[in-house]
Amino acid sequence: MVSTVGPSASALPIYPVADPDPFFGAPADLVAAHQPGDVLKIRHMPPNLYFPGSEVWELLFRTTDSEGKPIAANTTLLIPPNFVPDSPLVSYQHIINALGHKCKIATELYTTDPLTQIREAPGLNIALARGWAVALPDHLGPRMAYGAAKLGGQITLDGIRAVKRVPELRVVNSPVGMGGYSGGGMATSWAAALAPTYAPELDIVGAAEGGAPMNMVKMASTLGTNPHPAFGLAMAAALGLEREYPERMNVTAQLNDNGRWLQSMIRDGCTNEIMFWGVGRSAAQVTDNVNFMDDPSAWQVMEENSLELYPGVPSVPIFEWHSPTDALVPVDAIDNTVRRYCDAGIPVQTLLTPSPDHLSAAVLGLPQALDWLDARFRGVPAPSTC
């Protein structure tokens, strides 16, 4: 979002504090010995209070970052007690509005911090009760690159590959469904769009994506320099994209004292911290560069992470839900993307929730999304509202 001018233009991105758990460290032979989706480490975790009775497995696997370089990412697999081998597998991309490793799903599952609860646990228990295995990838990757939407799609697909490559997990031949809302919907929608070329071998029956930000360019343009209640999320996305594209996104170098203070407060923060410290602030307050929006390279990065502008289309049915009056994400970008999918012959069922805001739509649409996935697993032809 910012240009590369001024004496501090060489300032480096501020990366998250390293995860203290050595399990998440990438092995030295990541490049030479492994392909996308290969399992690097696996461990059986203790029982989890969120999902009573379910087995919990943690996997570290090889994937690819936004610039095509190999990285390690992780996913958590939940296997319910009533699971039958090769029953459905759902990869659910959780909402992770975060910059710190403490906010990863793998960490939040076992934390005692009340501010980092698994908000979507009730819906996931519905899926587990149906006898489905559920994978929960940490789709922001090892840099906690919030905002890197394409990365989230690739991690999601490689996480599915990973759990299918471990026979003892009993999902080798499982049909796959995907789901997620908001930032998780963004990773889900990108995974669906990338799958035909990135992971064509996966047996994906459909993707349920809700409230997905599908055009980051429009979001940034709309925000501009005006104060906003959710400015913390915009700041976090700029910092996350800088982590993922350090040679193309120059954010840190353009920050003034206020911006560096805000960066220090949210650099390892989770949703609540990011929202709290950023509420009511604006881009104009965190930089003295009046031309901070005049950087073609930064806009190109945002374009590359905007699904509305990505020419590929999914090859599987889509269930899409959102509030028609969502003020947080551009609804027209969702409409345009859905229209393009429909024109390509993809069955899309759209649900407009009877809610005025972004967050309530998540709860209202999830039960129907799970029912829609259940029908796809049973082989029922996908309906369409195209």
Short mmCIF file of C-alpha atoms in Angstrom, two decimals:
data_model
loop_
_atom_site.label_atom_id
_atom_site.label_comp_id
_atom_site.label_asym_id
_atom_site.label_seq_id
_atom_site.Cartn_x
_atom_site.Cartn_y
_atom_site.Cartn_z
CA MET A 1 0.00 0.00 0.00
CA VAL A 2 2.99 2.30 0.33
CA SER A 3 5.72 3.60 -1.90
CA THR A 4 9.44 3.06 -1.49
CA VAL A 5 10.71 6.54 -0.77
CA GLY A 6 12.49 8.15 2.16
CA PRO A 7 15.59 7.45 4.19
CA SER A 8 14.13 4.39 5.92
CA ALA A 9 13.11 2.62 2.71
CA SER A 10 15.33 -0.36 3.55
CA ALA A 11 13.48 -1.22 6.77
CA LEU A 12 12.70 -4.93 6.90
CA PRO A 13 9.34 -6.54 7.67
CA ILE A 14 8.69 -7.43 11.30
CA TYR A 15 8.13 -11.17 11.44
CA PRO A 16 6.31 -12.97 14.26
CA VAL A 17 8.13 -14.27 17.30
CA ALA A 18 9.10 -17.86 16.52
CA ASP A 19 6.77 -20.58 17.71
CA PRO A 20 8.32 -22.07 20.85
CA ASP A 21 7.20 -25.58 19.90
CA PRO A 22 10.02 -27.23 17.88
CA PHE A 23 7.45 -29.45 16.15
CA PHE A 24 6.63 -26.56 13.81
CA GLY A 25 10.23 -26.04 12.69
CA ALA A 26 10.95 -26.99 9.07
CA PRO A 27 13.53 -29.75 8.50
CA ALA A 28 16.79 -28.99 6.72
CA ASP A 29 15.92 -31.20 3.73
CA LEU A 30 12.62 -29.41 2.99
CA VAL A 31 13.61 -28.52 -0.58
CA ALA A 32 15.64 -31.52 -1.67
CA ALA A 33 13.58 -34.41 -0.37
CA HIS A 34 9.92 -33.38 -0.37
CA GLN A 35 7.04 -32.50 -2.68
CA PRO A 36 3.93 -30.40 -1.86
CA GLY A 37 1.76 -32.29 0.61
CA ASP A 38 4.52 -34.58 1.87
CA VAL A 39 4.29 -35.17 5.63
CA LEU A 40 7.35 -33.93 7.50
CA LYS A 41 6.26 -34.71 11.07
CA ILE A 42 3.20 -36.19 12.75
CA ARG A 43 2.13 -36.55 16.37
CA HIS A 44 -0.88 -37.80 18.31
CA MET A 45 -2.20 -35.06 20.60
CA PRO A 46 -3.96 -35.33 23.97
CA PRO A 47 -7.79 -35.35 24.09
CA ASN A 48 -9.30 -31.94 23.47
CA LEU A 49 -12.07 -30.29 25.49
CA TYR A 50 -13.59 -28.64 22.42
CA PHE A 51 -14.12 -31.98 20.69
CA PRO A 52 -14.76 -34.64 23.36
CA GLY A 53 -14.11 -38.20 22.26
CA SER A 54 -12.30 -37.28 19.05
CA GLU A 55 -8.72 -38.23 18.26
CA VAL A 56 -6.46 -35.25 17.55
CA TRP A 57 -3.48 -35.48 15.22
CA GLU A 58 -1.01 -32.75 14.31
CA LEU A 59 0.82 -32.83 10.97
CA LEU A 60 3.62 -30.67 9.58
CA PHE A 61 3.84 -30.83 5.79
CA ARG A 62 5.63 -29.31 2.84
CA THR A 63 3.75 -26.65 0.89
CA THR A 64 4.51 -23.64 -1.31
CA ASP A 65 4.49 -19.95 -0.49
CA SER A 66 3.07 -17.15 -2.65
CA GLU A 67 6.26 -16.85 -4.68
CA GLY A 68 6.68 -20.56 -5.36
CA LYS A 69 9.21 -21.32 -2.64
CA PRO A 70 8.93 -24.40 -0.40
CA ILE A 71 7.78 -23.85 3.18
CA ALA A 72 6.40 -25.98 6.00
CA ALA A 73 2.84 -25.56 7.28
CA ASN A 74 0.63 -27.50 9.66
CA THR A 75 -2.85 -28.90 9.97
CA THR A 76 -4.80 -30.52 12.81
CA LEU A 77 -6.94 -33.58 12.08
CA LEU A 78 -9.94 -34.49 14.24
CA ILE A 79 -11.26 -38.03 13.98
CA PRO A 80 -14.56 -38.68 15.81
CA PRO A 81 -15.18 -41.94 17.69
CA ASN A 82 -17.84 -43.01 15.16
CA PHE A 83 -15.54 -42.55 12.17
CA VAL A 84 -15.59 -45.33 9.57
CA PRO A 85 -12.49 -45.59 7.36
CA ASP A 86 -12.75 -43.53 4.16
CA SER A 87 -15.81 -41.64 5.43
CA PRO A 88 -16.01 -37.96 4.43
CA LEU A 89 -13.18 -35.57 5.23
CA VAL A 90 -13.88 -31.85 5.65
CA SER A 91 -11.09 -29.32 5.55
CA TYR A 92 -12.42 -26.36 7.52
CA GLN A 93 -10.51 -23.11 7.26
CA HIS A 94 -11.02 -21.28 10.52
CA ILE A 95 -11.19 -17.49 10.86
CA ILE A 96 -7.62 -16.51 11.77
CA ASN A 97 -7.34 -12.69 11.83
CA ALA A 98 -3.89 -12.78 13.36
CA LEU A 99 -0.18 -12.04 13.12
CA GLY A 100 1.15 -14.20 15.97
CA HIS A 101 1.80 -17.93 16.35
CA LYS A 102 -0.14 -17.99 19.61
CA CYS A 103 -3.23 -17.46 17.45
CA LYS A 104 -2.79 -20.61 15.34
CA ILE A 105 -5.57 -23.15 15.56
CA ALA A 106 -3.05 -25.78 16.66
CA THR A 107 -2.15 -23.55 19.61
CA GLU A 108 -5.63 -22.25 20.41
CA LEU A 109 -6.97 -25.78 20.75
CA TYR A 110 -4.94 -26.24 23.93
CA THR A 111 -4.63 -22.73 25.34
CA THR A 112 -6.32 -21.48 28.50
CA ASP A 113 -6.47 -17.90 27.20
CA PRO A 114 -10.17 -16.90 27.06
CA LEU A 115 -9.41 -14.37 24.30
CA THR A 116 -8.35 -17.06 21.82
CA GLN A 117 -11.27 -19.45 21.90
CA ILE A 118 -12.22 -21.68 18.96
CA ARG A 119 -15.33 -19.76 17.94
CA GLU A 120 -16.48 -22.24 15.33
CA ALA A 121 -16.24 -25.29 17.60
CA PRO A 122 -20.05 -25.80 17.83
CA GLY A 123 -20.35 -26.11 14.06
CA LEU A 124 -17.35 -28.41 13.86
CA ASN A 125 -18.91 -30.69 16.46
CA ILE A 126 -21.95 -30.99 14.19
CA ALA A 127 -19.63 -32.24 11.45
CA LEU A 128 -17.88 -34.66 13.81
CA ALA A 129 -21.23 -36.01 15.03
CA ARG A 130 -21.99 -36.98 11.43
CA GLY A 131 -18.93 -39.20 11.46
CA TRP A 132 -16.77 -36.92 9.35
CA ALA A 133 -13.08 -36.34 9.92
CA VAL A 134 -12.23 -32.62 10.10
CA ALA A 135 -8.92 -31.04 9.14
CA LEU A 136 -8.09 -27.57 10.49
CA PRO A 137 -5.14 -26.09 8.57
CA ASP A 138 -3.26 -23.08 9.88
CA HIS A 139 -3.64 -21.40 6.52
CA LEU A 140 -1.62 -18.24 7.27
CA GLY A 141 1.61 -20.23 7.06
CA PRO A 142 4.84 -20.02 9.05
CA ARG A 143 5.11 -16.22 8.70
CA MET A 144 1.52 -15.70 9.91
CA ALA A 145 0.98 -13.83 6.65
CA TYR A 146 -2.52 -12.50 7.24
CA GLY A 147 -3.95 -11.21 3.96
CA ALA A 148 -2.03 -13.62 1.72
CA ALA A 149 -5.14 -15.26 0.31
CA LYS A 150 -3.57 -17.34 -2.44
CA LEU A 151 -1.16 -18.79 0.11
CA GLY A 152 -4.13 -19.90 2.21
CA GLY A 153 -5.57 -21.80 -0.72
CA GLN A 154 -2.32 -23.63 -1.38
CA ILE A 155 -1.82 -24.54 2.28
CA THR A 156 -5.39 -25.83 2.44
CA LEU A 157 -4.89 -28.14 -0.55
CA ASP A 158 -1.51 -29.40 0.65
CA GLY A 159 -2.97 -30.02 4.10
CA ILE A 160 -5.60 -32.27 2.52
CA ARG A 161 -2.87 -34.07 0.59
CA ALA A 162 -0.90 -34.54 3.80
CA VAL A 163 -3.62 -36.24 5.86
CA LYS A 164 -4.43 -38.50 2.91
CA ARG A 165 -0.82 -39.69 2.73
CA VAL A 166 -0.89 -41.24 6.22
CA PRO A 167 -2.70 -44.62 6.05
CA GLU A 168 -3.24 -44.90 9.81
CA LEU A 169 -5.42 -41.77 9.70
CA ARG A 170 -7.93 -43.76 7.60
CA VAL A 171 -8.80 -40.96 5.14
CA VAL A 172 -6.71 -42.09 2.15
CA ASN A 173 -9.81 -42.67 -0.01
CA SER A 174 -12.16 -40.22 1.72
CA PRO A 175 -14.16 -37.79 -0.42
CA VAL A 176 -13.28 -34.21 0.52
CA GLY A 177 -15.39 -31.17 1.23
CA MET A 178 -14.11 -27.71 2.15
CA GLY A 179 -15.63 -24.92 4.20
CA GLY A 180 -14.82 -21.62 5.85
CA TYR A 181 -16.05 -18.12 6.59
CA SER A 182 -14.49 -14.65 6.25
CA GLY A 183 -10.70 -15.08 6.19
CA GLY A 184 -11.34 -18.83 6.31
CA GLY A 185 -13.77 -18.39 3.43
CA MET A 186 -11.04 -16.60 1.51
CA ALA A 187 -8.67 -19.57 1.95
CA THR A 188 -11.51 -21.95 1.02
CA SER A 189 -12.52 -20.06 -2.11
CA TRP A 190 -8.91 -19.82 -3.26
CA ALA A 191 -8.41 -23.55 -2.63
CA ALA A 192 -11.47 -24.31 -4.75
CA ALA A 193 -10.28 -22.08 -7.58
CA LEU A 194 -6.68 -23.37 -7.47
CA ALA A 195 -7.51 -27.08 -7.12
CA PRO A 196 -7.95 -27.83 -10.86
CA THR A 197 -4.34 -26.83 -11.53
CA TYR A 198 -2.62 -27.07 -8.13
CA ALA A 199 -4.08 -30.34 -6.83
CA PRO A 200 -6.18 -31.93 -9.59
CA GLU A 201 -5.86 -35.43 -8.06
CA LEU A 202 -7.92 -34.56 -4.98
CA ASP A 203 -11.48 -35.93 -4.86
CA ILE A 204 -13.22 -32.71 -3.78
CA VAL A 205 -17.02 -32.85 -3.85
CA GLY A 206 -17.68 -29.18 -3.13
CA ALA A 207 -16.70 -26.02 -1.28
CA ALA A 208 -18.84 -23.98 1.13
CA GLU A 209 -17.46 -20.45 1.38
CA GLY A 210 -19.02 -17.62 3.34
CA GLY A 211 -18.36 -13.89 3.69
CA ALA A 212 -15.14 -14.17 1.70
CA PRO A 213 -13.21 -10.97 0.86
CA MET A 214 -12.79 -11.47 -2.87
CA ASN A 215 -11.16 -8.22 -3.89
CA MET A 216 -8.44 -6.68 -1.72
CA VAL A 217 -7.96 -3.82 -4.17
CA LYS A 218 -11.54 -2.68 -3.65
CA MET A 219 -11.21 -3.07 0.12
CA ALA A 220 -8.06 -0.94 0.23
CA SER A 221 -9.50 1.68 -2.13
CA THR A 222 -12.70 1.96 -0.10
CA LEU A 223 -10.80 2.30 3.16
CA GLY A 224 -8.45 4.96 1.78
CA THR A 225 -7.26 7.36 4.47
CA ASN A 226 -10.47 7.42 6.50
CA PRO A 227 -10.67 6.25 10.14
CA HIS A 228 -12.42 2.89 10.44
CA PRO A 229 -13.55 0.68 13.34
CA ALA A 230 -11.74 -2.29 11.77
CA PHE A 231 -8.58 -0.46 10.71
CA GLY A 232 -6.54 -2.89 12.80
CA LEU A 233 -7.43 -5.67 10.38
CA ALA A 234 -6.37 -3.54 7.40
CA MET A 235 -3.07 -2.74 9.10
CA ALA A 236 -2.56 -6.41 9.93
CA ALA A 237 -3.23 -7.38 6.31
CA ALA A 238 -0.67 -4.85 5.07
CA LEU A 239 1.92 -6.19 7.51
CA GLY A 240 1.05 -9.78 6.66
CA LEU A 241 1.41 -9.18 2.93
CA GLU A 242 4.75 -7.47 3.56
CA ARG A 243 5.92 -10.62 5.35
CA GLU A 244 4.88 -12.75 2.38
CA TYR A 245 6.16 -10.39 -0.33
CA PRO A 246 9.11 -8.57 1.33
CA GLU A 247 10.59 -7.44 -1.99
CA ARG A 248 7.31 -6.08 -3.34
CA MET A 249 5.42 -4.71 -0.31
CA ASN A 250 7.17 -1.91 1.58
CA VAL A 251 5.09 -1.08 4.64
CA THR A 252 7.42 -0.94 7.65
CA ALA A 253 9.76 1.61 6.06
CA GLN A 254 6.90 4.08 5.62
CA LEU A 255 5.57 4.03 9.17
CA ASN A 256 5.87 7.09 11.41
CA ASP A 257 6.08 6.93 15.20
CA ASN A 258 2.34 6.21 15.48
CA GLY A 259 2.60 3.47 12.87
CA ARG A 260 5.58 1.84 14.51
CA TRP A 261 3.78 1.92 17.86
CA LEU A 262 0.71 0.24 16.34
CA GLN A 263 2.92 -2.31 14.61
CA SER A 264 4.59 -3.13 17.93
CA MET A 265 1.20 -3.65 19.57
CA ILE A 266 -0.21 -6.03 16.93
CA ARG A 267 2.86 -7.75 15.43
CA ASP A 268 2.10 -10.95 17.37
CA GLY A 269 -1.55 -10.22 18.06
CA CYS A 270 -4.76 -12.18 17.63
CA THR A 271 -8.12 -10.81 16.49
CA ASN A 272 -9.16 -9.08 19.70
CA GLU A 273 -5.81 -7.34 20.18
CA ILE A 274 -5.63 -6.25 16.55
CA MET A 275 -9.16 -4.86 16.63
CA PHE A 276 -8.65 -3.13 20.00
CA TRP A 277 -5.43 -1.30 19.15
CA GLY A 278 -6.56 -0.34 15.66
CA VAL A 279 -10.13 0.78 16.29
CA GLY A 280 -10.93 4.18 14.79
CA ARG A 281 -7.44 4.69 13.37
CA SER A 282 -6.51 5.35 9.75
CA ALA A 283 -3.67 4.93 7.27
CA ALA A 284 -3.10 8.69 7.30
CA GLN A 285 -2.25 8.48 11.02
CA VAL A 286 0.40 5.76 10.67
CA THR A 287 2.50 7.25 7.85
CA ASP A 288 3.74 10.71 6.94
CA ASN A 289 4.03 9.76 3.28
CA VAL A 290 1.05 11.38 1.55
CA ASN A 291 1.72 9.23 -1.54
CA PHE A 292 1.64 5.94 0.35
CA MET A 293 -1.04 4.54 -1.96
CA ASP A 294 0.95 5.24 -5.14
CA ASP A 295 2.95 2.03 -5.29
CA PRO A 296 2.17 -0.11 -8.38
CA SER A 297 3.99 -3.13 -6.92
CA ALA A 298 1.83 -3.15 -3.80
CA TRP A 299 -1.37 -2.86 -5.82
CA GLN A 300 -0.22 -5.74 -7.99
CA VAL A 301 0.28 -7.90 -4.90
CA MET A 302 -3.26 -7.13 -3.79
CA GLU A 303 -4.56 -7.91 -7.29
CA GLU A 304 -2.82 -11.29 -7.19
CA ASN A 305 -4.65 -12.06 -3.93
CA SER A 306 -8.07 -10.94 -5.20
CA LEU A 307 -10.18 -13.89 -6.31
CA GLU A 308 -12.47 -11.67 -8.36
CA LEU A 309 -9.48 -10.96 -10.62
CA TYR A 310 -8.19 -14.55 -10.80
CA PRO A 311 -9.17 -16.05 -14.18
CA GLY A 312 -9.41 -19.68 -13.03
CA VAL A 313 -12.67 -21.24 -11.87
CA PRO A 314 -13.40 -24.21 -9.61
CA SER A 315 -14.34 -27.57 -11.07
CA VAL A 316 -16.64 -28.45 -8.15
CA PRO A 317 -20.00 -27.10 -6.91
CA ILE A 318 -19.96 -24.06 -4.64
CA PHE A 319 -22.18 -23.04 -1.72
CA GLU A 320 -21.71 -19.33 -1.03
CA TRP A 321 -23.31 -17.29 1.75
CA HIS A 322 -23.07 -13.69 2.94
CA SER A 323 -25.08 -10.78 4.26
CA PRO A 324 -26.36 -8.59 1.42
CA THR A 325 -25.54 -5.54 3.55
CA ASP A 326 -22.09 -6.63 4.71
CA ALA A 327 -20.12 -3.44 5.33
CA LEU A 328 -16.77 -5.17 5.88
CA VAL A 329 -16.27 -6.87 2.52
CA PRO A 330 -17.29 -5.60 -0.96
CA VAL A 331 -20.44 -7.55 -1.80
CA ASP A 332 -20.20 -6.66 -5.48
CA ALA A 333 -16.90 -8.55 -5.68
CA ILE A 334 -18.67 -11.66 -4.37
CA ASP A 335 -21.51 -11.18 -6.86
CA ASN A 336 -19.12 -10.73 -9.77
CA THR A 337 -17.10 -13.83 -8.84
CA VAL A 338 -20.23 -15.96 -8.47
CA ARG A 339 -21.54 -14.70 -11.82
CA ARG A 340 -18.29 -15.70 -13.52
CA TYR A 341 -18.50 -19.18 -12.01
CA CYS A 342 -22.10 -19.51 -13.14
CA ASP A 343 -21.17 -18.42 -16.67
CA ALA A 344 -18.53 -21.18 -16.66
CA GLY A 345 -21.21 -23.78 -15.86
CA ILE A 346 -20.30 -24.33 -12.20
CA PRO A 347 -23.33 -25.00 -9.96
CA VAL A 348 -23.41 -22.25 -7.34
CA GLN A 349 -26.00 -21.99 -4.59
CA THR A 350 -26.04 -18.57 -2.94
CA LEU A 351 -27.62 -17.90 0.43
CA LEU A 352 -28.25 -14.29 1.48
CA THR A 353 -28.53 -14.35 5.25
CA PRO A 354 -31.21 -12.27 7.00
CA SER A 355 -28.61 -10.34 8.94
CA PRO A 356 -27.21 -6.83 8.52
CA ASP A 357 -23.57 -7.51 9.37
CA HIS A 358 -20.55 -9.65 8.63
CA LEU A 359 -20.21 -11.66 11.85
CA SER A 360 -23.80 -12.78 12.40
CA ALA A 361 -23.94 -14.16 8.86
CA ALA A 362 -21.23 -16.66 9.81
CA VAL A 363 -23.45 -18.33 12.40
CA LEU A 364 -26.63 -18.19 10.33
CA GLY A 365 -25.11 -19.80 7.26
CA LEU A 366 -22.96 -22.55 8.74
CA PRO A 367 -25.72 -25.13 9.46
CA GLN A 368 -26.99 -24.87 5.89
CA ALA A 369 -23.42 -25.08 4.58
CA LEU A 370 -22.93 -28.37 6.47
CA ASP A 371 -26.24 -29.72 5.15
CA TRP A 372 -25.13 -28.76 1.65
CA LEU A 373 -21.83 -30.61 2.10
CA ASP A 374 -23.70 -33.64 3.46
CA ALA A 375 -25.76 -33.80 0.28
CA ARG A 376 -22.62 -33.62 -1.85
CA PHE A 377 -21.07 -36.50 0.11
CA ARG A 378 -24.23 -38.54 -0.51
CA GLY A 379 -23.97 -37.91 -4.25
CA VAL A 380 -27.06 -35.70 -4.52
CA PRO A 381 -26.74 -33.43 -7.60
CA ALA A 382 -25.78 -29.90 -6.57
CA PRO A 383 -28.54 -27.29 -6.75
CA SER A 384 -27.86 -23.92 -8.32
CA THR A 385 -29.23 -20.41 -7.95
CA CYS A 386 -27.27 -19.14 -10.97
#
